[in-house]
């Protein structure tokens, strides 16, 4: 049994004060990842600061710029099924519902989704070397069991992937993350929130010490007319993606005027290549053009043996998902097309 102190707060400044004065304290909301890490002896909090009483951070509401604000403490389920999300940001709703299970989505918070840790086998095995868990100890995944691992953005120190579905849609939507600390508030563009491993794989994101995520802002463009989220995995529920693709586009006169493509399951952070999106602008939405963009997105991809298949799978997934985005109404709920 792990001994710990449990504290509830109803004021964000109180929450930040408790964390800043205690290096062994952790915020807890849904706790769906933290409890796992604790059970596996990977996290050792001495104090849990329960922030579920911060009711202002549970709101989902329109903002002053035509977009939508998602409170960090709103649950994944409340977000996915919210009328405004379903109507204006169906790509996000679909991505959230592709993740985890209904029970987990009912507990997991939006802020926590951004902070979940990799599911690398070696990271979760406390007896194995892992640079993410114990910097300098090595990365056995490179020459080991790496079927689920990264093919882009890797380093000599780490080839782990980021597991979220929700975040892949948020990357495509170009969301903004709001954070608060004892020093004030700031905003982080979603493309800059998560990190590549480099030589500091123990750092998953660019949050500073004692910062708390308060919400996520979505821009006015939600790609409600042409969107798709495709998740390829070993089983059709409660499994992490081998490859996932979020696509949103705007079409005028059978030409692409705007498109966003983000990939999951292949890198340490949601993966976008802006040059590939720019290449597609003013072009017809054809399989040939999407295949050319897919080659640009996967340029430099490298497998590590057991995950070599992900390179071709990712290219096919991009093309298929972009075609699916042309007619989102044809997608049956829960259906996963074969490639």
Short mmCIF file of C-alpha atoms in Angstrom, two decimals:
data_model
loop_
_atom_site.label_atom_id
_atom_site.label_comp_id
_atom_site.label_asym_id
_atom_site.label_seq_id
_atom_site.Cartn_x
_atom_site.Cartn_y
_atom_site.Cartn_z
CA UNK A 1 0.00 0.00 0.00
CA UNK A 2 1.30 3.44 -0.96
CA UNK A 3 0.87 6.11 1.68
CA UNK A 4 -0.05 9.56 0.40
CA UNK A 5 -1.76 12.79 1.39
CA UNK A 6 -4.97 13.77 -0.38
CA UNK A 7 -6.02 17.42 -0.63
CA UNK A 8 -9.04 18.93 -2.38
CA UNK A 9 -9.03 22.48 -3.69
CA UNK A 10 -11.70 24.81 -5.07
CA UNK A 11 -9.47 27.71 -6.06
CA UNK A 12 -6.78 27.56 -8.79
CA UNK A 13 -4.37 29.77 -6.86
CA UNK A 14 -4.67 27.42 -3.88
CA UNK A 15 -3.95 24.46 -6.16
CA UNK A 16 -0.87 26.12 -7.64
CA UNK A 17 0.36 27.15 -4.20
CA UNK A 18 0.14 23.58 -2.91
CA UNK A 19 2.02 22.19 -5.91
CA UNK A 20 4.74 24.86 -5.92
CA UNK A 21 5.56 24.16 -2.27
CA UNK A 22 5.74 20.38 -2.62
CA UNK A 23 7.96 18.68 -5.20
CA UNK A 24 6.32 15.33 -4.47
CA UNK A 25 2.79 16.57 -5.20
CA UNK A 26 0.71 15.84 -8.29
CA UNK A 27 -2.51 17.30 -9.61
CA UNK A 28 -5.22 14.70 -10.07
CA UNK A 29 -8.43 15.02 -12.10
CA UNK A 30 -9.61 11.79 -13.73
CA UNK A 31 -6.41 10.01 -12.76
CA UNK A 32 -6.81 7.46 -15.56
CA UNK A 33 -3.11 7.53 -16.47
CA UNK A 34 -1.60 8.54 -13.13
CA UNK A 35 -3.11 5.58 -11.32
CA UNK A 36 -1.72 3.21 -13.97
CA UNK A 37 1.73 4.70 -13.58
CA UNK A 38 1.46 4.41 -9.81
CA UNK A 39 0.44 0.75 -9.99
CA UNK A 40 3.40 0.00 -12.23
CA UNK A 41 5.74 1.71 -9.76
CA UNK A 42 6.57 4.45 -12.28
CA UNK A 43 5.05 7.38 -10.39
CA UNK A 44 5.45 7.98 -6.67
CA UNK A 45 3.31 10.95 -5.59
CA UNK A 46 3.36 11.73 -1.90
CA UNK A 47 0.54 14.25 -2.18
CA UNK A 48 -2.43 14.31 -4.55
CA UNK A 49 -4.07 17.69 -5.13
CA UNK A 50 -7.60 17.02 -6.39
CA UNK A 51 -8.55 19.82 -8.80
CA UNK A 52 -12.03 18.58 -9.68
CA UNK A 53 -13.47 21.38 -7.56
CA UNK A 54 -12.20 24.00 -10.04
CA UNK A 55 -15.61 24.28 -11.69
CA UNK A 56 -14.65 27.16 -14.00
CA UNK A 57 -12.40 24.73 -15.87
CA UNK A 58 -15.26 22.33 -16.65
CA UNK A 59 -17.03 24.66 -19.08
CA UNK A 60 -17.41 24.13 -22.82
CA UNK A 61 -18.47 27.41 -24.37
CA UNK A 62 -18.13 29.67 -27.39
CA UNK A 63 -15.38 32.26 -27.09
CA UNK A 64 -15.22 35.87 -28.26
CA UNK A 65 -13.41 34.98 -31.51
CA UNK A 66 -15.91 32.61 -33.04
CA UNK A 67 -14.19 29.53 -31.70
CA UNK A 68 -14.86 27.16 -28.83
CA UNK A 69 -13.25 26.90 -25.40
CA UNK A 70 -12.89 23.43 -23.85
CA UNK A 71 -12.31 23.45 -20.12
CA UNK A 72 -9.38 21.32 -19.03
CA UNK A 73 -11.56 19.53 -16.47
CA UNK A 74 -14.40 18.73 -18.85
CA UNK A 75 -14.40 14.98 -19.38
CA UNK A 76 -13.62 13.41 -22.73
CA UNK A 77 -17.18 12.08 -22.90
CA UNK A 78 -18.79 15.44 -22.14
CA UNK A 79 -16.61 16.99 -24.82
CA UNK A 80 -17.23 14.38 -27.51
CA UNK A 81 -21.00 14.48 -27.03
CA UNK A 82 -21.36 18.23 -26.57
CA UNK A 83 -23.73 19.69 -29.13
CA UNK A 84 -21.33 22.40 -30.28
CA UNK A 85 -18.47 19.93 -30.66
CA UNK A 86 -20.59 17.48 -32.61
CA UNK A 87 -21.94 20.21 -34.88
CA UNK A 88 -18.87 22.38 -35.40
CA UNK A 89 -15.92 20.08 -34.66
CA UNK A 90 -17.05 16.55 -35.57
CA UNK A 91 -13.44 15.58 -36.29
CA UNK A 92 -12.63 16.09 -32.61
CA UNK A 93 -15.71 14.20 -31.46
CA UNK A 94 -14.87 11.24 -33.66
CA UNK A 95 -11.23 11.15 -32.52
CA UNK A 96 -12.17 11.21 -28.83
CA UNK A 97 -14.68 8.40 -29.28
CA UNK A 98 -12.03 6.28 -31.01
CA UNK A 99 -9.93 6.31 -27.83
CA UNK A 100 -9.96 4.18 -24.70
CA UNK A 101 -13.33 2.88 -23.46
CA UNK A 102 -16.59 4.55 -22.47
CA UNK A 103 -15.76 4.11 -18.79
CA UNK A 104 -12.36 5.77 -19.16
CA UNK A 105 -13.75 8.60 -21.30
CA UNK A 106 -16.31 9.28 -18.58
CA UNK A 107 -13.49 9.96 -16.12
CA UNK A 108 -10.59 11.24 -18.22
CA UNK A 109 -10.21 15.02 -18.42
CA UNK A 110 -9.26 17.06 -21.46
CA UNK A 111 -6.18 18.43 -19.75
CA UNK A 112 -5.10 14.97 -18.66
CA UNK A 113 -5.44 13.65 -22.20
CA UNK A 114 -2.72 16.05 -23.30
CA UNK A 115 -0.40 14.81 -20.56
CA UNK A 116 -0.66 11.04 -20.88
CA UNK A 117 2.59 9.10 -21.07
CA UNK A 118 3.76 6.72 -23.77
CA UNK A 119 2.66 3.09 -23.69
CA UNK A 120 6.12 1.80 -24.69
CA UNK A 121 6.58 -1.69 -23.24
CA UNK A 122 10.00 -0.83 -21.83
CA UNK A 123 8.81 2.41 -20.24
CA UNK A 124 6.13 0.46 -18.37
CA UNK A 125 8.58 -2.20 -17.20
CA UNK A 126 10.29 -0.69 -14.18
CA UNK A 127 13.01 -3.35 -14.36
CA UNK A 128 14.04 -2.41 -17.94
CA UNK A 129 16.39 0.39 -18.97
CA UNK A 130 14.51 3.37 -20.41
CA UNK A 131 15.87 6.82 -21.17
CA UNK A 132 12.41 8.32 -20.72
CA UNK A 133 12.09 6.89 -17.23
CA UNK A 134 15.77 6.84 -16.27
CA UNK A 135 17.81 9.18 -18.51
CA UNK A 136 21.09 7.67 -19.67
CA UNK A 137 20.06 4.06 -19.07
CA UNK A 138 19.46 3.25 -22.74
CA UNK A 139 16.62 2.52 -25.17
CA UNK A 140 16.15 -1.25 -25.58
CA UNK A 141 13.19 -0.68 -27.92
CA UNK A 142 15.51 0.22 -30.80
CA UNK A 143 16.69 -3.38 -31.10
CA UNK A 144 13.83 -5.01 -29.26
CA UNK A 145 10.05 -5.18 -29.42
CA UNK A 146 9.31 -2.05 -31.43
CA UNK A 147 6.18 -2.88 -33.44
CA UNK A 148 4.22 0.00 -31.88
CA UNK A 149 7.07 2.48 -31.95
CA UNK A 150 7.91 5.64 -33.89
CA UNK A 151 9.11 5.98 -37.48
CA UNK A 152 9.43 9.78 -37.53
CA UNK A 153 11.07 12.29 -35.19
CA UNK A 154 13.05 9.64 -33.33
CA UNK A 155 16.43 10.08 -31.67
CA UNK A 156 19.24 7.85 -30.49
CA UNK A 157 17.74 8.10 -27.01
CA UNK A 158 14.07 7.28 -27.65
CA UNK A 159 11.67 5.89 -30.27
CA UNK A 160 8.48 6.03 -28.17
CA UNK A 161 5.17 7.33 -29.54
CA UNK A 162 2.53 9.60 -28.06
CA UNK A 163 -0.69 7.58 -27.59
CA UNK A 164 -3.55 10.12 -27.67
CA UNK A 165 -6.35 10.16 -30.24
CA UNK A 166 -7.87 13.44 -29.09
CA UNK A 167 -4.57 15.25 -29.53
CA UNK A 168 -4.25 14.20 -33.17
CA UNK A 169 -7.51 15.98 -33.94
CA UNK A 170 -6.45 18.98 -31.84
CA UNK A 171 -3.24 19.19 -33.89
CA UNK A 172 -5.22 19.19 -37.14
CA UNK A 173 -7.56 21.85 -35.73
CA UNK A 174 -4.59 24.00 -34.65
CA UNK A 175 -5.81 24.34 -31.10
CA UNK A 176 -4.25 26.54 -28.43
CA UNK A 177 -3.52 25.34 -24.88
CA UNK A 178 -4.12 27.72 -21.95
CA UNK A 179 -1.99 27.31 -18.83
CA UNK A 180 -1.73 29.04 -15.47
CA UNK A 181 1.12 29.19 -12.96
CA UNK A 182 2.02 31.25 -9.89
CA UNK A 183 3.73 33.64 -12.36
CA UNK A 184 0.62 34.23 -14.47
CA UNK A 185 -1.09 32.82 -17.55
CA UNK A 186 0.13 32.00 -21.04
CA UNK A 187 -0.98 30.30 -24.26
CA UNK A 188 0.85 27.54 -26.14
CA UNK A 189 0.14 26.75 -29.77
CA UNK A 190 -0.67 23.07 -30.04
CA UNK A 191 2.17 22.44 -32.46
CA UNK A 192 4.56 23.61 -29.74
CA UNK A 193 2.98 21.84 -26.79
CA UNK A 194 4.44 18.35 -27.22
CA UNK A 195 8.12 17.67 -27.83
CA UNK A 196 10.27 15.34 -29.89
CA UNK A 197 12.56 13.20 -27.72
CA UNK A 198 15.95 14.56 -28.81
CA UNK A 199 18.42 14.05 -25.97
CA UNK A 200 15.78 14.77 -23.30
CA UNK A 201 13.18 12.02 -23.85
CA UNK A 202 12.05 12.30 -20.23
CA UNK A 203 10.29 15.56 -21.23
CA UNK A 204 7.01 14.92 -23.05
CA UNK A 205 5.85 18.51 -23.42
CA UNK A 206 6.79 22.15 -22.93
CA UNK A 207 4.86 22.81 -19.74
CA UNK A 208 6.97 24.62 -17.20
CA UNK A 209 7.26 23.63 -13.57
CA UNK A 210 4.11 24.31 -11.53
CA UNK A 211 1.94 25.07 -14.57
CA UNK A 212 -1.67 23.90 -14.74
CA UNK A 213 -3.62 23.42 -17.97
CA UNK A 214 -6.84 25.42 -17.70
CA UNK A 215 -8.36 24.92 -21.13
CA UNK A 216 -8.05 24.45 -24.87
CA UNK A 217 -9.20 26.91 -27.51
CA UNK A 218 -10.42 25.78 -30.93
CA UNK A 219 -10.40 28.22 -33.86
CA UNK A 220 -13.56 29.08 -35.75
CA UNK A 221 -12.73 26.68 -38.60
CA UNK A 222 -13.79 23.21 -37.52
CA UNK A 223 -13.90 21.48 -40.95
CA UNK A 224 -17.46 20.39 -40.26
CA UNK A 225 -18.20 19.67 -43.93
CA UNK A 226 -15.16 17.58 -44.87
CA UNK A 227 -13.36 15.64 -42.17
CA UNK A 228 -12.36 12.14 -41.16
CA UNK A 229 -10.49 10.33 -38.41
CA UNK A 230 -9.03 6.92 -39.20
CA UNK A 231 -7.51 4.74 -36.49
CA UNK A 232 -5.72 1.54 -37.45
CA UNK A 233 -5.08 -0.81 -34.54
CA UNK A 234 -4.85 -4.47 -33.63
CA UNK A 235 -8.44 -4.63 -32.41
CA UNK A 236 -11.38 -2.37 -32.99
CA UNK A 237 -11.83 -1.13 -29.41
CA UNK A 238 -9.73 -0.29 -26.37
CA UNK A 239 -6.44 -0.37 -28.29
CA UNK A 240 -3.87 2.27 -29.11
CA UNK A 241 -3.25 3.27 -32.71
CA UNK A 242 -0.56 1.72 -34.84
CA UNK A 243 -1.31 4.60 -37.21
CA UNK A 244 -4.02 7.24 -36.95
CA UNK A 245 -4.86 10.13 -39.27
CA UNK A 246 -6.97 13.24 -38.69
CA UNK A 247 -7.96 15.14 -41.82
CA UNK A 248 -9.96 18.33 -42.20
CA UNK A 249 -10.38 20.21 -45.45
CA UNK A 250 -12.30 23.01 -47.12
CA UNK A 251 -13.41 22.54 -50.74
CA UNK A 252 -14.57 25.11 -53.28
CA UNK A 253 -15.42 24.22 -56.87
CA UNK A 254 -13.76 20.82 -56.47
CA UNK A 255 -10.49 22.42 -55.36
CA UNK A 256 -8.87 22.22 -51.94
CA UNK A 257 -8.65 25.69 -50.41
CA UNK A 258 -7.49 24.54 -46.98
CA UNK A 259 -6.42 21.21 -45.55
CA UNK A 260 -4.90 19.90 -42.35
CA UNK A 261 -3.48 16.39 -41.92
CA UNK A 262 -2.15 15.12 -38.58
CA UNK A 263 -0.85 11.64 -37.78
CA UNK A 264 -0.68 9.68 -34.55
CA UNK A 265 1.00 6.44 -33.54
CA UNK A 266 4.14 7.23 -35.51
CA UNK A 267 6.03 9.87 -33.49
CA UNK A 268 6.68 11.29 -30.03
CA UNK A 269 4.11 14.02 -30.75
CA UNK A 270 1.22 14.54 -33.18
CA UNK A 271 2.85 14.76 -36.62
CA UNK A 272 2.11 17.41 -39.23
CA UNK A 273 4.05 18.51 -42.29
CA UNK A 274 2.85 21.95 -43.31
CA UNK A 275 4.60 21.76 -46.69
CA UNK A 276 2.46 18.77 -47.64
CA UNK A 277 -0.71 20.66 -46.73
CA UNK A 278 0.42 23.67 -48.75
CA UNK A 279 1.16 21.39 -51.70
CA UNK A 280 -2.50 20.31 -51.79
CA UNK A 281 -3.97 23.83 -51.80
CA UNK A 282 -5.62 24.73 -55.14
CA UNK A 283 -5.38 21.11 -56.28
CA UNK A 284 -8.16 18.66 -56.96
CA UNK A 285 -8.91 16.17 -54.17
CA UNK A 286 -7.63 13.14 -56.04
CA UNK A 287 -5.97 9.95 -54.87
CA UNK A 288 -2.89 10.87 -56.88
CA UNK A 289 -2.50 14.25 -55.16
CA UNK A 290 -3.12 12.76 -51.73
CA UNK A 291 -0.49 10.07 -52.43
CA UNK A 292 2.05 12.76 -53.33
CA UNK A 293 1.29 14.57 -50.07
CA UNK A 294 1.61 11.30 -48.16
CA UNK A 295 5.09 10.78 -49.59
CA UNK A 296 6.04 14.26 -48.43
CA UNK A 297 4.70 13.59 -44.92
CA UNK A 298 6.60 10.31 -44.62
CA UNK A 299 9.86 11.66 -46.02
CA UNK A 300 12.70 10.53 -43.80
CA UNK A 301 10.65 7.86 -42.04
CA UNK A 302 12.75 5.06 -40.57
CA UNK A 303 11.64 1.75 -39.17
CA UNK A 304 13.47 -0.28 -36.57
CA UNK A 305 12.69 -3.77 -37.81
CA UNK A 306 9.38 -4.84 -36.40
CA UNK A 307 7.69 -1.52 -37.19
CA UNK A 308 8.95 -1.11 -40.78
CA UNK A 309 5.41 -1.83 -42.01
CA UNK A 310 4.23 1.45 -40.51
CA UNK A 311 5.84 3.48 -43.30
CA UNK A 312 3.69 2.05 -46.09
CA UNK A 313 0.69 1.71 -43.78
CA UNK A 314 0.91 5.43 -42.92
CA UNK A 315 0.99 6.44 -46.58
CA UNK A 316 -2.05 4.32 -47.38
CA UNK A 317 -3.88 5.58 -44.29
CA UNK A 318 -3.34 9.21 -45.31
CA UNK A 319 -4.72 8.62 -48.79
CA UNK A 320 -7.68 6.62 -47.50
CA UNK A 321 -8.55 9.13 -44.82
CA UNK A 322 -8.39 12.09 -47.19
CA UNK A 323 -10.75 10.27 -49.57
CA UNK A 324 -13.06 9.50 -46.62
CA UNK A 325 -13.08 13.19 -45.68
CA UNK A 326 -14.69 14.01 -49.02
CA UNK A 327 -17.87 12.28 -47.87
CA UNK A 328 -17.91 12.00 -44.08
CA UNK A 329 -21.58 11.06 -43.99
CA UNK A 330 -20.75 7.77 -45.70
CA UNK A 331 -18.73 6.63 -42.70
CA UNK A 332 -20.68 4.24 -40.53
CA UNK A 333 -20.15 4.81 -36.78
CA UNK A 334 -17.38 2.55 -35.55
CA UNK A 335 -16.51 1.24 -39.01
CA UNK A 336 -12.82 0.92 -39.85
CA UNK A 337 -12.16 0.42 -43.55
CA UNK A 338 -9.49 -2.02 -44.64
CA UNK A 339 -6.51 -0.73 -46.57
#
